[in-house]
Short mmCIF file of C-alpha atoms in Angstrom, two decimals:
data_model
loop_
_atom_site.label_atom_id
_atom_site.label_comp_id
_atom_site.label_asym_id
_atom_site.label_seq_id
_atom_site.Cartn_x
_atom_site.Cartn_y
_atom_site.Cartn_z
CA MET R 1 -17.73 -8.30 -25.39
CA SER R 2 -17.47 -7.89 -21.61
CA THR R 3 -18.07 -10.98 -19.52
CA THR R 4 -20.70 -10.87 -16.81
CA VAL R 5 -19.79 -13.36 -14.10
CA SER R 6 -22.78 -15.16 -12.56
CA ALA R 7 -23.43 -13.99 -9.02
CA LYS R 8 -24.90 -17.31 -7.81
CA ASN R 9 -21.52 -18.20 -6.35
CA GLY R 10 -20.42 -14.61 -6.77
CA THR R 11 -18.95 -14.22 -3.31
CA TRP R 12 -15.87 -12.01 -3.41
CA ARG R 13 -13.17 -12.18 -0.73
CA ASN R 14 -10.13 -9.97 -0.22
CA TRP R 15 -6.55 -11.28 0.07
CA GLY R 16 -6.49 -10.94 3.87
CA GLY R 17 -9.74 -12.93 4.17
CA ASN R 18 -11.35 -10.32 6.45
CA VAL R 19 -13.76 -8.77 3.87
CA ILE R 20 -16.54 -10.61 2.02
CA ALA R 21 -18.93 -9.14 -0.54
CA ARG R 22 -21.83 -10.58 -2.55
CA PRO R 23 -22.30 -8.37 -5.61
CA ALA R 24 -25.48 -8.61 -7.68
CA ARG R 25 -23.27 -9.02 -10.74
CA GLN R 26 -19.62 -9.02 -11.71
CA VAL R 27 -18.44 -7.58 -15.01
CA GLU R 28 -15.07 -7.98 -16.79
CA PRO R 29 -15.01 -5.28 -19.48
CA ALA R 30 -12.55 -5.74 -22.34
CA SER R 31 -12.44 -2.03 -23.26
CA VAL R 32 -13.01 1.41 -21.78
CA GLU R 33 -16.23 1.63 -23.84
CA GLU R 34 -17.54 -1.59 -22.29
CA LEU R 35 -16.65 -0.34 -18.82
CA ALA R 36 -18.49 2.95 -19.47
CA ALA R 37 -21.52 0.97 -20.73
CA ALA R 38 -21.46 -1.18 -17.57
CA VAL R 39 -21.46 1.99 -15.43
CA ARG R 40 -24.44 3.41 -17.35
CA ALA R 41 -26.33 0.09 -17.11
CA ALA R 42 -25.75 -0.07 -13.35
CA ALA R 43 -27.12 3.46 -12.93
CA GLU R 44 -30.25 2.51 -14.95
CA ASP R 45 -30.75 -0.58 -12.77
CA GLY R 46 -30.32 1.42 -9.56
CA LEU R 47 -27.16 -0.48 -8.57
CA LYS R 48 -23.97 0.89 -7.03
CA VAL R 49 -20.65 0.27 -8.81
CA LYS R 50 -17.19 -0.61 -7.47
CA ALA R 51 -14.03 -1.69 -9.26
CA VAL R 52 -11.72 -4.18 -7.56
CA GLY R 53 -8.14 -5.18 -8.31
CA THR R 54 -6.45 -8.10 -6.56
CA GLY R 55 -8.14 -7.40 -3.23
CA HIS R 56 -4.97 -6.51 -1.31
CA SER R 57 -6.84 -3.88 0.73
CA PHE R 58 -7.80 -4.90 4.27
CA THR R 59 -10.69 -2.42 4.34
CA SER R 60 -14.00 -2.88 2.52
CA ILE R 61 -13.06 -0.05 0.12
CA ALA R 62 -13.93 -2.23 -2.92
CA ALA R 63 -16.89 -4.15 -1.47
CA THR R 64 -20.35 -3.75 -3.01
CA ASP R 65 -23.69 -5.54 -3.28
CA GLY R 66 -24.17 -3.87 -6.67
CA VAL R 67 -21.97 -4.21 -9.74
CA LEU R 68 -18.39 -5.32 -9.18
CA ILE R 69 -16.08 -4.37 -12.06
CA ARG R 70 -13.07 -6.70 -12.52
CA PRO R 71 -10.50 -4.93 -14.74
CA GLN R 72 -8.32 -8.00 -15.51
CA LEU R 73 -8.92 -7.66 -19.28
CA LEU R 74 -7.90 -3.98 -19.22
CA ALA R 75 -4.21 -4.81 -18.96
CA GLY R 76 -0.93 -3.96 -20.64
CA ILE R 77 1.06 -0.94 -21.69
CA ARG R 78 -0.78 1.48 -24.02
CA GLY R 79 2.31 3.42 -24.96
CA ILE R 80 5.75 4.67 -23.97
CA ASP R 81 6.74 8.28 -24.70
CA ARG R 82 10.54 8.41 -24.59
CA ASP R 83 10.62 12.18 -25.15
CA ALA R 84 8.35 12.90 -22.18
CA MET R 85 9.74 9.84 -20.31
CA THR R 86 6.26 8.52 -19.48
CA VAL R 87 4.44 5.22 -19.78
CA THR R 88 0.65 4.87 -20.08
CA VAL R 89 -0.72 1.65 -18.67
CA GLU R 90 -4.17 0.05 -18.46
CA ALA R 91 -5.84 -0.01 -15.03
CA GLY R 92 -5.96 -3.79 -14.55
CA THR R 93 -2.25 -4.36 -15.18
CA PRO R 94 -0.54 -6.01 -12.19
CA LEU R 95 2.43 -3.99 -10.92
CA LYS R 96 4.69 -7.03 -11.37
CA ARG R 97 3.85 -7.11 -15.10
CA LEU R 98 4.44 -3.37 -15.42
CA ASN R 99 7.80 -3.59 -13.63
CA ALA R 100 9.01 -6.48 -15.79
CA ALA R 101 7.80 -4.83 -19.02
CA LEU R 102 9.50 -1.52 -18.15
CA ALA R 103 12.76 -3.33 -17.32
CA ARG R 104 12.71 -5.00 -20.76
CA GLU R 105 12.40 -1.49 -22.26
CA GLY R 106 15.32 -0.25 -20.13
CA LEU R 107 12.99 1.84 -17.94
CA SER R 108 11.80 1.92 -14.32
CA LEU R 109 9.53 3.72 -11.90
CA THR R 110 11.55 5.80 -9.40
CA ASN R 111 10.07 4.20 -6.30
CA MET R 112 7.62 1.44 -5.42
CA GLY R 113 6.05 -0.49 -2.56
CA ASP R 114 7.31 -3.81 -1.25
CA ILE R 115 4.71 -6.05 -2.86
CA MET R 116 3.78 -5.97 -6.54
CA GLU R 117 0.75 -8.27 -6.78
CA GLN R 118 -1.69 -5.33 -6.87
CA THR R 119 -3.21 -3.87 -10.02
CA VAL R 120 -1.95 -0.42 -10.99
CA SER R 121 -5.32 1.25 -10.35
CA GLY R 122 -5.86 -0.50 -7.01
CA ALA R 123 -2.39 0.48 -5.83
CA VAL R 124 -2.68 4.16 -6.74
CA SER R 125 -6.32 4.55 -5.61
CA THR R 126 -5.45 3.50 -2.06
CA GLY R 127 -2.12 5.37 -1.81
CA THR R 128 0.28 2.40 -1.93
CA HIS R 129 3.84 3.54 -1.17
CA GLY R 130 7.34 2.37 -0.46
CA THR R 131 9.94 4.36 1.44
CA GLY R 132 11.89 7.38 0.22
CA ARG R 133 13.70 10.52 1.26
CA GLU R 134 12.81 12.46 -1.91
CA SER R 135 10.64 10.04 -3.89
CA GLY R 136 7.03 9.55 -2.84
CA SER R 137 4.22 7.04 -3.33
CA ILE R 138 3.32 5.36 -6.62
CA ALA R 139 0.55 7.96 -7.04
CA ALA R 140 3.09 10.81 -6.68
CA GLN R 141 4.71 9.54 -9.90
CA ILE R 142 1.47 9.92 -11.92
CA ARG R 143 1.47 12.43 -14.80
CA GLY R 144 -1.99 11.72 -16.20
CA LEU R 145 -5.18 9.74 -15.55
CA GLU R 146 -8.17 8.48 -17.53
CA LEU R 147 -11.36 8.15 -15.52
CA VAL R 148 -14.87 6.86 -16.29
CA THR R 149 -17.21 9.09 -14.28
CA ALA R 150 -20.71 8.44 -12.92
CA ASP R 151 -22.51 9.50 -16.13
CA GLY R 152 -20.41 7.05 -18.16
CA SER R 153 -18.24 9.70 -19.77
CA VAL R 154 -14.45 9.36 -20.05
CA LEU R 155 -12.44 12.14 -18.42
CA THR R 156 -8.71 12.67 -18.93
CA CYS R 157 -6.82 14.72 -16.40
CA SER R 158 -3.29 15.98 -15.78
CA GLU R 159 -1.64 19.13 -14.37
CA LYS R 160 -2.87 20.96 -17.52
CA GLU R 161 -6.17 19.20 -18.23
CA ASN R 162 -8.82 19.13 -15.46
CA PRO R 163 -6.11 19.96 -12.87
CA GLU R 164 -8.53 20.00 -9.92
CA VAL R 165 -9.58 16.42 -10.74
CA PHE R 166 -5.92 15.44 -11.19
CA ALA R 167 -5.07 16.83 -7.72
CA ALA R 168 -7.58 14.46 -6.11
CA ALA R 169 -8.05 11.48 -8.44
CA ARG R 170 -4.45 10.25 -8.15
CA ILE R 171 -5.57 8.82 -4.80
CA GLY R 172 -9.31 8.80 -5.44
CA LEU R 173 -10.45 5.88 -3.22
CA GLY R 174 -12.77 4.82 -6.05
CA ALA R 175 -15.03 7.71 -5.04
CA LEU R 176 -14.63 9.98 -8.08
CA GLY R 177 -14.90 7.42 -10.87
CA ILE R 178 -13.20 4.30 -12.19
CA VAL R 179 -9.59 4.74 -13.26
CA THR R 180 -9.07 3.07 -16.65
CA ALA R 181 -5.51 4.16 -17.48
CA THR R 182 -2.60 5.84 -15.72
CA THR R 183 0.39 7.71 -17.12
CA PHE R 184 3.52 7.45 -14.97
CA ALA R 185 6.82 9.30 -15.08
CA VAL R 186 9.61 6.79 -15.74
CA GLU R 187 13.38 7.01 -15.90
CA PRO R 188 16.19 4.97 -17.47
CA LEU R 189 16.70 1.66 -15.65
CA PHE R 190 19.17 2.05 -12.77
CA LEU R 191 20.80 -0.11 -10.13
CA LEU R 192 20.21 -0.06 -6.38
CA THR R 193 22.47 -1.44 -3.71
CA ALA R 194 20.56 -2.78 -0.74
CA ARG R 195 22.23 -3.09 2.62
CA GLU R 196 20.33 -5.05 5.23
CA GLU R 197 21.61 -5.31 8.78
CA PRO R 198 20.32 -5.88 12.31
CA MET R 199 20.40 -2.87 14.66
CA ALA R 200 19.22 -2.24 18.22
CA PHE R 201 15.82 -0.54 18.51
CA ASP R 202 17.17 2.28 20.70
CA ARG R 203 20.03 2.96 18.30
CA VAL R 204 17.74 3.16 15.25
CA LEU R 205 15.53 5.70 17.00
CA ALA R 206 18.52 7.71 18.30
CA GLU R 207 20.09 7.82 14.82
CA PHE R 208 16.90 7.85 12.77
CA ASP R 209 17.25 11.41 11.41
CA GLN R 210 20.78 10.67 10.26
CA LEU R 211 19.86 7.29 8.73
CA TRP R 212 16.96 8.96 6.91
CA ALA R 213 19.16 11.84 5.64
CA GLU R 214 22.04 9.64 4.47
CA ASN R 215 19.97 7.14 2.45
CA GLU R 216 17.68 7.53 -0.53
CA HIS R 217 15.43 4.78 0.84
CA PHE R 218 15.57 3.76 4.49
CA GLU R 219 13.24 1.38 6.32
CA PHE R 220 13.33 -0.97 9.26
CA TYR R 221 11.39 -3.73 10.98
CA TRP R 222 11.08 -3.91 14.76
CA PHE R 223 10.34 -7.28 16.34
CA PRO R 224 7.90 -6.76 19.26
CA HIS R 225 8.98 -8.34 22.59
CA THR R 226 12.62 -7.62 21.62
CA GLY R 227 14.96 -4.65 21.45
CA SER R 228 15.96 -5.66 17.92
CA THR R 229 15.31 -4.35 14.43
CA ASN R 230 16.38 -5.24 10.93
CA THR R 231 17.29 -2.18 8.82
CA LYS R 232 17.35 -1.80 5.05
CA ARG R 233 18.99 1.01 3.06
CA ASN R 234 18.61 1.23 -0.71
CA ASN R 235 20.83 3.63 -2.64
CA ARG R 236 21.63 4.13 -6.31
CA SER R 237 24.71 2.35 -7.50
CA ALA R 238 27.13 2.55 -10.41
CA GLY R 239 27.26 -1.25 -10.32
CA PRO R 240 28.27 -3.87 -11.09
CA GLU R 241 25.10 -5.92 -10.68
CA GLN R 242 25.46 -8.36 -7.78
CA PRO R 243 22.08 -9.98 -7.25
CA VAL R 244 21.36 -12.21 -4.28
CA GLY R 245 22.61 -15.70 -5.17
CA GLN R 246 19.91 -18.22 -6.02
CA LEU R 247 20.53 -20.42 -2.98
CA ALA R 248 21.01 -17.50 -0.56
CA GLY R 249 17.92 -15.81 -2.02
CA TRP R 250 15.84 -18.94 -1.57
CA PHE R 251 17.12 -19.39 2.00
CA GLU R 252 16.55 -15.78 3.13
CA ASP R 253 13.46 -14.83 1.11
CA GLU R 254 11.59 -18.12 0.80
CA PHE R 255 12.76 -20.43 3.58
CA LEU R 256 13.24 -17.87 6.38
CA SER R 257 10.92 -15.00 5.36
CA ASN R 258 8.05 -17.20 4.13
CA GLY R 259 8.54 -20.87 5.10
CA VAL R 260 9.95 -20.76 8.64
CA PHE R 261 8.04 -17.54 9.31
CA GLN R 262 4.78 -19.29 8.32
CA VAL R 263 5.51 -22.17 10.73
CA ALA R 264 6.41 -19.69 13.49
CA GLN R 265 3.05 -17.96 12.94
CA TRP R 266 1.19 -21.28 13.22
CA VAL R 267 3.04 -22.13 16.43
CA GLY R 268 2.34 -18.64 17.81
CA ARG R 269 -1.35 -18.91 16.95
CA GLY R 270 -1.57 -22.27 18.76
CA ALA R 271 0.63 -21.28 21.72
CA PRO R 272 0.69 -17.47 22.16
CA ALA R 273 2.95 -17.81 25.25
CA ALA R 274 5.76 -18.97 22.91
CA ILE R 275 5.66 -15.78 20.81
CA PRO R 276 8.26 -13.69 22.73
CA ALA R 277 10.78 -16.56 22.48
CA ILE R 278 10.01 -17.02 18.77
CA ALA R 279 10.43 -13.24 18.26
CA ARG R 280 13.88 -13.31 19.89
CA ILE R 281 14.96 -16.19 17.64
CA SER R 282 13.43 -14.57 14.51
CA SER R 283 15.15 -11.25 15.16
CA LYS R 284 18.51 -13.03 15.24
CA ALA R 285 17.87 -15.32 12.24
CA LEU R 286 18.39 -12.63 9.59
CA SER R 287 22.04 -11.77 9.09
CA ALA R 288 23.53 -8.70 7.40
CA ARG R 289 23.70 -8.86 3.61
CA SER R 290 24.30 -6.55 0.66
CA TYR R 291 23.28 -6.92 -3.00
CA THR R 292 22.92 -4.79 -6.15
CA ASP R 293 20.12 -5.22 -8.70
CA ILE R 294 17.51 -3.41 -10.79
CA PRO R 295 14.91 -1.48 -8.74
CA TYR R 296 11.93 -3.82 -8.63
CA LYS R 297 14.12 -6.73 -7.56
CA VAL R 298 15.39 -4.64 -4.62
CA PHE R 299 12.23 -2.77 -3.59
CA THR R 300 9.85 -5.73 -3.69
CA SER R 301 9.82 -9.13 -2.01
CA PRO R 302 7.44 -12.10 -2.03
CA ARG R 303 4.84 -12.16 0.75
CA ARG R 304 3.21 -15.57 1.06
CA VAL R 305 2.32 -15.48 4.76
CA ARG R 306 -1.17 -13.98 4.95
CA PHE R 307 -1.86 -11.30 7.53
CA VAL R 308 -4.12 -8.40 8.48
CA GLU R 309 -2.56 -4.95 8.68
CA MET R 310 -3.07 -1.46 10.09
CA GLU R 311 -0.77 1.35 8.96
CA TYR R 312 -0.71 5.01 9.92
CA ALA R 313 1.28 7.94 8.59
CA VAL R 314 2.46 10.25 11.37
CA PRO R 315 4.49 13.45 10.95
CA ARG R 316 8.09 12.31 10.44
CA ALA R 317 9.21 14.36 13.46
CA ALA R 318 6.82 12.35 15.66
CA LEU R 319 8.15 8.92 14.66
CA ALA R 320 10.50 8.23 17.60
CA ASP R 321 7.83 9.16 20.18
CA THR R 322 5.20 7.09 18.37
CA LEU R 323 7.42 3.98 18.30
CA ARG R 324 8.54 4.33 21.92
CA GLU R 325 4.88 4.56 22.98
CA LEU R 326 4.05 1.52 20.85
CA LYS R 327 6.88 -0.51 22.42
CA THR R 328 5.87 0.52 25.94
CA MET R 329 2.25 -0.42 25.20
CA VAL R 330 3.23 -3.89 23.91
CA ASP R 331 5.64 -4.49 26.81
CA ARG R 332 3.03 -3.53 29.44
CA SER R 333 0.08 -5.33 27.87
CA GLY R 334 -0.56 -9.05 27.82
CA LEU R 335 -0.49 -8.91 24.02
CA ARG R 336 1.55 -11.46 22.06
CA VAL R 337 2.61 -9.97 18.73
CA SER R 338 4.27 -12.37 16.32
CA PHE R 339 4.67 -10.04 13.31
CA PRO R 340 7.35 -7.34 12.99
CA VAL R 341 6.37 -3.66 12.87
CA GLU R 342 7.38 -2.01 9.58
CA VAL R 343 8.62 1.60 9.45
CA ARG R 344 9.02 3.67 6.25
CA THR R 345 8.99 7.35 5.18
CA ALA R 346 7.70 9.60 2.40
CA PRO R 347 8.25 13.26 1.53
CA ALA R 348 5.31 15.68 1.53
CA ASP R 349 3.27 15.64 -1.70
CA ASP R 350 0.44 17.70 -3.24
CA ILE R 351 -2.24 15.00 -3.62
CA THR R 352 -5.45 15.97 -1.79
CA LEU R 353 -5.98 12.77 0.25
CA SER R 354 -2.47 11.33 0.17
CA THR R 355 -1.31 10.20 3.61
CA ALA R 356 1.74 12.43 2.92
CA SER R 357 -0.35 15.39 1.70
CA GLY R 358 1.42 18.57 2.77
CA ARG R 359 3.67 16.96 5.36
CA ASP R 360 6.83 14.82 5.56
CA SER R 361 5.59 11.50 6.85
CA ALA R 362 6.71 8.32 8.56
CA TYR R 363 4.66 5.14 8.26
CA VAL R 364 4.21 2.64 11.06
CA ALA R 365 2.55 -0.64 10.06
CA VAL R 366 1.34 -3.23 12.56
CA HIS R 367 0.38 -6.73 11.41
CA MET R 368 -1.25 -9.83 12.83
CA PHE R 369 -1.20 -13.33 11.34
CA ARG R 370 -4.44 -14.07 9.48
CA GLY R 371 -6.83 -15.91 11.77
CA THR R 372 -5.45 -14.54 15.06
CA PRO R 373 -7.45 -11.96 17.04
CA TYR R 374 -6.09 -8.53 16.14
CA HIS R 375 -8.63 -6.08 17.59
CA ALA R 376 -7.00 -5.48 20.98
CA TYR R 377 -3.58 -4.80 19.46
CA PHE R 378 -4.87 -2.63 16.62
CA THR R 379 -7.15 -0.64 18.94
CA ALA R 380 -4.28 0.13 21.33
CA ALA R 381 -1.93 0.99 18.44
CA GLU R 382 -4.55 3.21 16.78
CA ARG R 383 -4.97 5.17 20.03
CA ILE R 384 -1.23 6.01 19.85
CA PHE R 385 -1.28 6.85 16.12
CA THR R 386 -4.30 9.15 16.35
CA ALA R 387 -2.79 11.02 19.32
CA HIS R 388 -0.09 12.08 16.81
CA GLU R 389 -2.68 13.13 14.18
CA GLY R 390 -1.94 9.97 12.23
CA ARG R 391 -3.56 9.35 8.87
CA PRO R 392 -4.47 5.70 8.20
CA HIS R 393 -3.61 4.00 4.92
CA TRP R 394 -6.87 3.91 2.94
CA GLY R 395 -6.51 0.21 2.21
CA LYS R 396 -5.62 -0.97 5.70
CA VAL R 397 -7.66 -1.60 8.86
CA HIS R 398 -8.72 1.52 10.78
CA THR R 399 -11.80 2.89 12.55
CA ARG R 400 -11.62 6.57 11.53
CA ASP R 401 -14.49 8.52 9.97
CA ALA R 402 -15.12 11.68 7.94
CA GLU R 403 -15.21 13.88 11.03
CA TYR R 404 -11.68 12.74 11.96
CA PHE R 405 -10.37 13.09 8.39
CA SER R 406 -11.70 16.62 8.10
CA ARG R 407 -9.35 17.50 10.99
CA VAL R 408 -6.18 15.72 9.79
CA TYR R 409 -6.51 16.55 6.06
CA PRO R 410 -6.50 20.32 5.45
CA ARG R 411 -7.90 19.79 1.92
CA PHE R 412 -10.59 17.26 2.86
CA GLY R 413 -13.40 19.63 1.89
CA GLU R 414 -11.82 20.11 -1.53
CA PHE R 415 -12.10 16.36 -2.16
CA THR R 416 -15.71 16.03 -0.97
CA ALA R 417 -16.77 19.06 -3.05
CA LEU R 418 -15.23 17.47 -6.15
CA ARG R 419 -17.04 14.23 -5.36
CA ASP R 420 -20.33 16.14 -5.11
CA ARG R 421 -19.65 17.48 -8.61
CA LEU R 422 -18.48 14.21 -10.25
CA ASP R 423 -20.80 11.75 -8.47
CA PRO R 424 -23.81 13.67 -7.10
CA GLU R 425 -26.00 10.53 -7.04
CA ARG R 426 -23.27 8.52 -5.20
CA LEU R 427 -23.12 5.76 -7.83
CA PHE R 428 -19.68 4.77 -6.48
CA GLN R 429 -20.78 4.81 -2.84
CA ASN R 430 -20.36 1.91 -0.42
CA ASP R 431 -20.35 1.55 3.37
CA TYR R 432 -16.63 2.31 3.61
CA LEU R 433 -16.86 5.54 1.61
CA ARG R 434 -19.95 6.58 3.55
CA ARG R 435 -17.90 6.29 6.74
CA VAL R 436 -14.65 7.92 5.58
CA LEU R 437 -16.08 10.65 3.31
CA GLY R 438 -19.47 11.24 4.90
CA ALA R 439 -22.90 10.74 3.33
#
């Protein structure tokens, strides 16, 4: 039987701490049938419905004052098809559990983002991505979806079955229904060699096209107030496995990237004038290193320092200009930015509202330590991103609305028409969807 969580203390907060919701009730269904029943009951009671994963979105995409569905009990692998090379997984499964389970079966996703705390359905519904020359977002690896729609019916979709729903629902923003299971393409487990090394900002931009072309997965971090970046290239390897040593791993990934970084953020929050000096030290603290391991141990890293984030996808050809403008803006402003700017890429895909829909994209992510004022920085950065027809990540801070999206997404009308068909009464509506998709 599904558990209904009392809403007396039913305040829900996201991971970043910048979104709070007070749903009328919270439900934890233990089966697809119970979830469908909860959707029908909400409609009868005149309540809106939203599903929420681990709350890693910085927008209010999952917030509701109606019924909040928690899919934690809908977890685990439903089945692996080794002939089709697919895995079907329940919506509430955390990515870290999926990655570990696939590795035990000698399988892996082709590409993934850099954190794996999110649930599968939360990650795909907001367009979570890593970096890749040929391989796209997590949603681009989907081969099939199961969806509970507004009338409580269960819809399955793929390229062959309900293809128009499949085109949109892979990144559905929670607007078309509640994803209950996802079928991903998988491949035999492989090894990646990661090469991390510092590089001057100007050199990275001058050589970006070459670095992108020569590496399967290229990304870099630029430290504001400095001319320094840290680059990372991940490429397939014949082996042997050479993971980061336990002590070195703890020092680089826990002590420097989480422990010392956390302290630096506290110092910066208390004394903003110290931030440029801290940035110069931070940018020199990480040394070059190389290691070889299975994909999820290379693609992902622990993130324990809490932050708020804005990320935009710009056309890949516009990346260098976008970053130069961002650097000039930071240098000329009185802003003190203590978090590095993250840069990644994705190839064009065919998903209606994917940030890479129909165009090769580069992602620029700006962060601020949780609890520090971020509006001035994000507003100035957003002005630069939108001048390049940027598309904001659906789960990260932005101020865009439906009118803007109808200009930067050629297939925007296709998505809203499908929504009119699948959810005419707007059962899955909330303030965020009203803003980004229109009423």
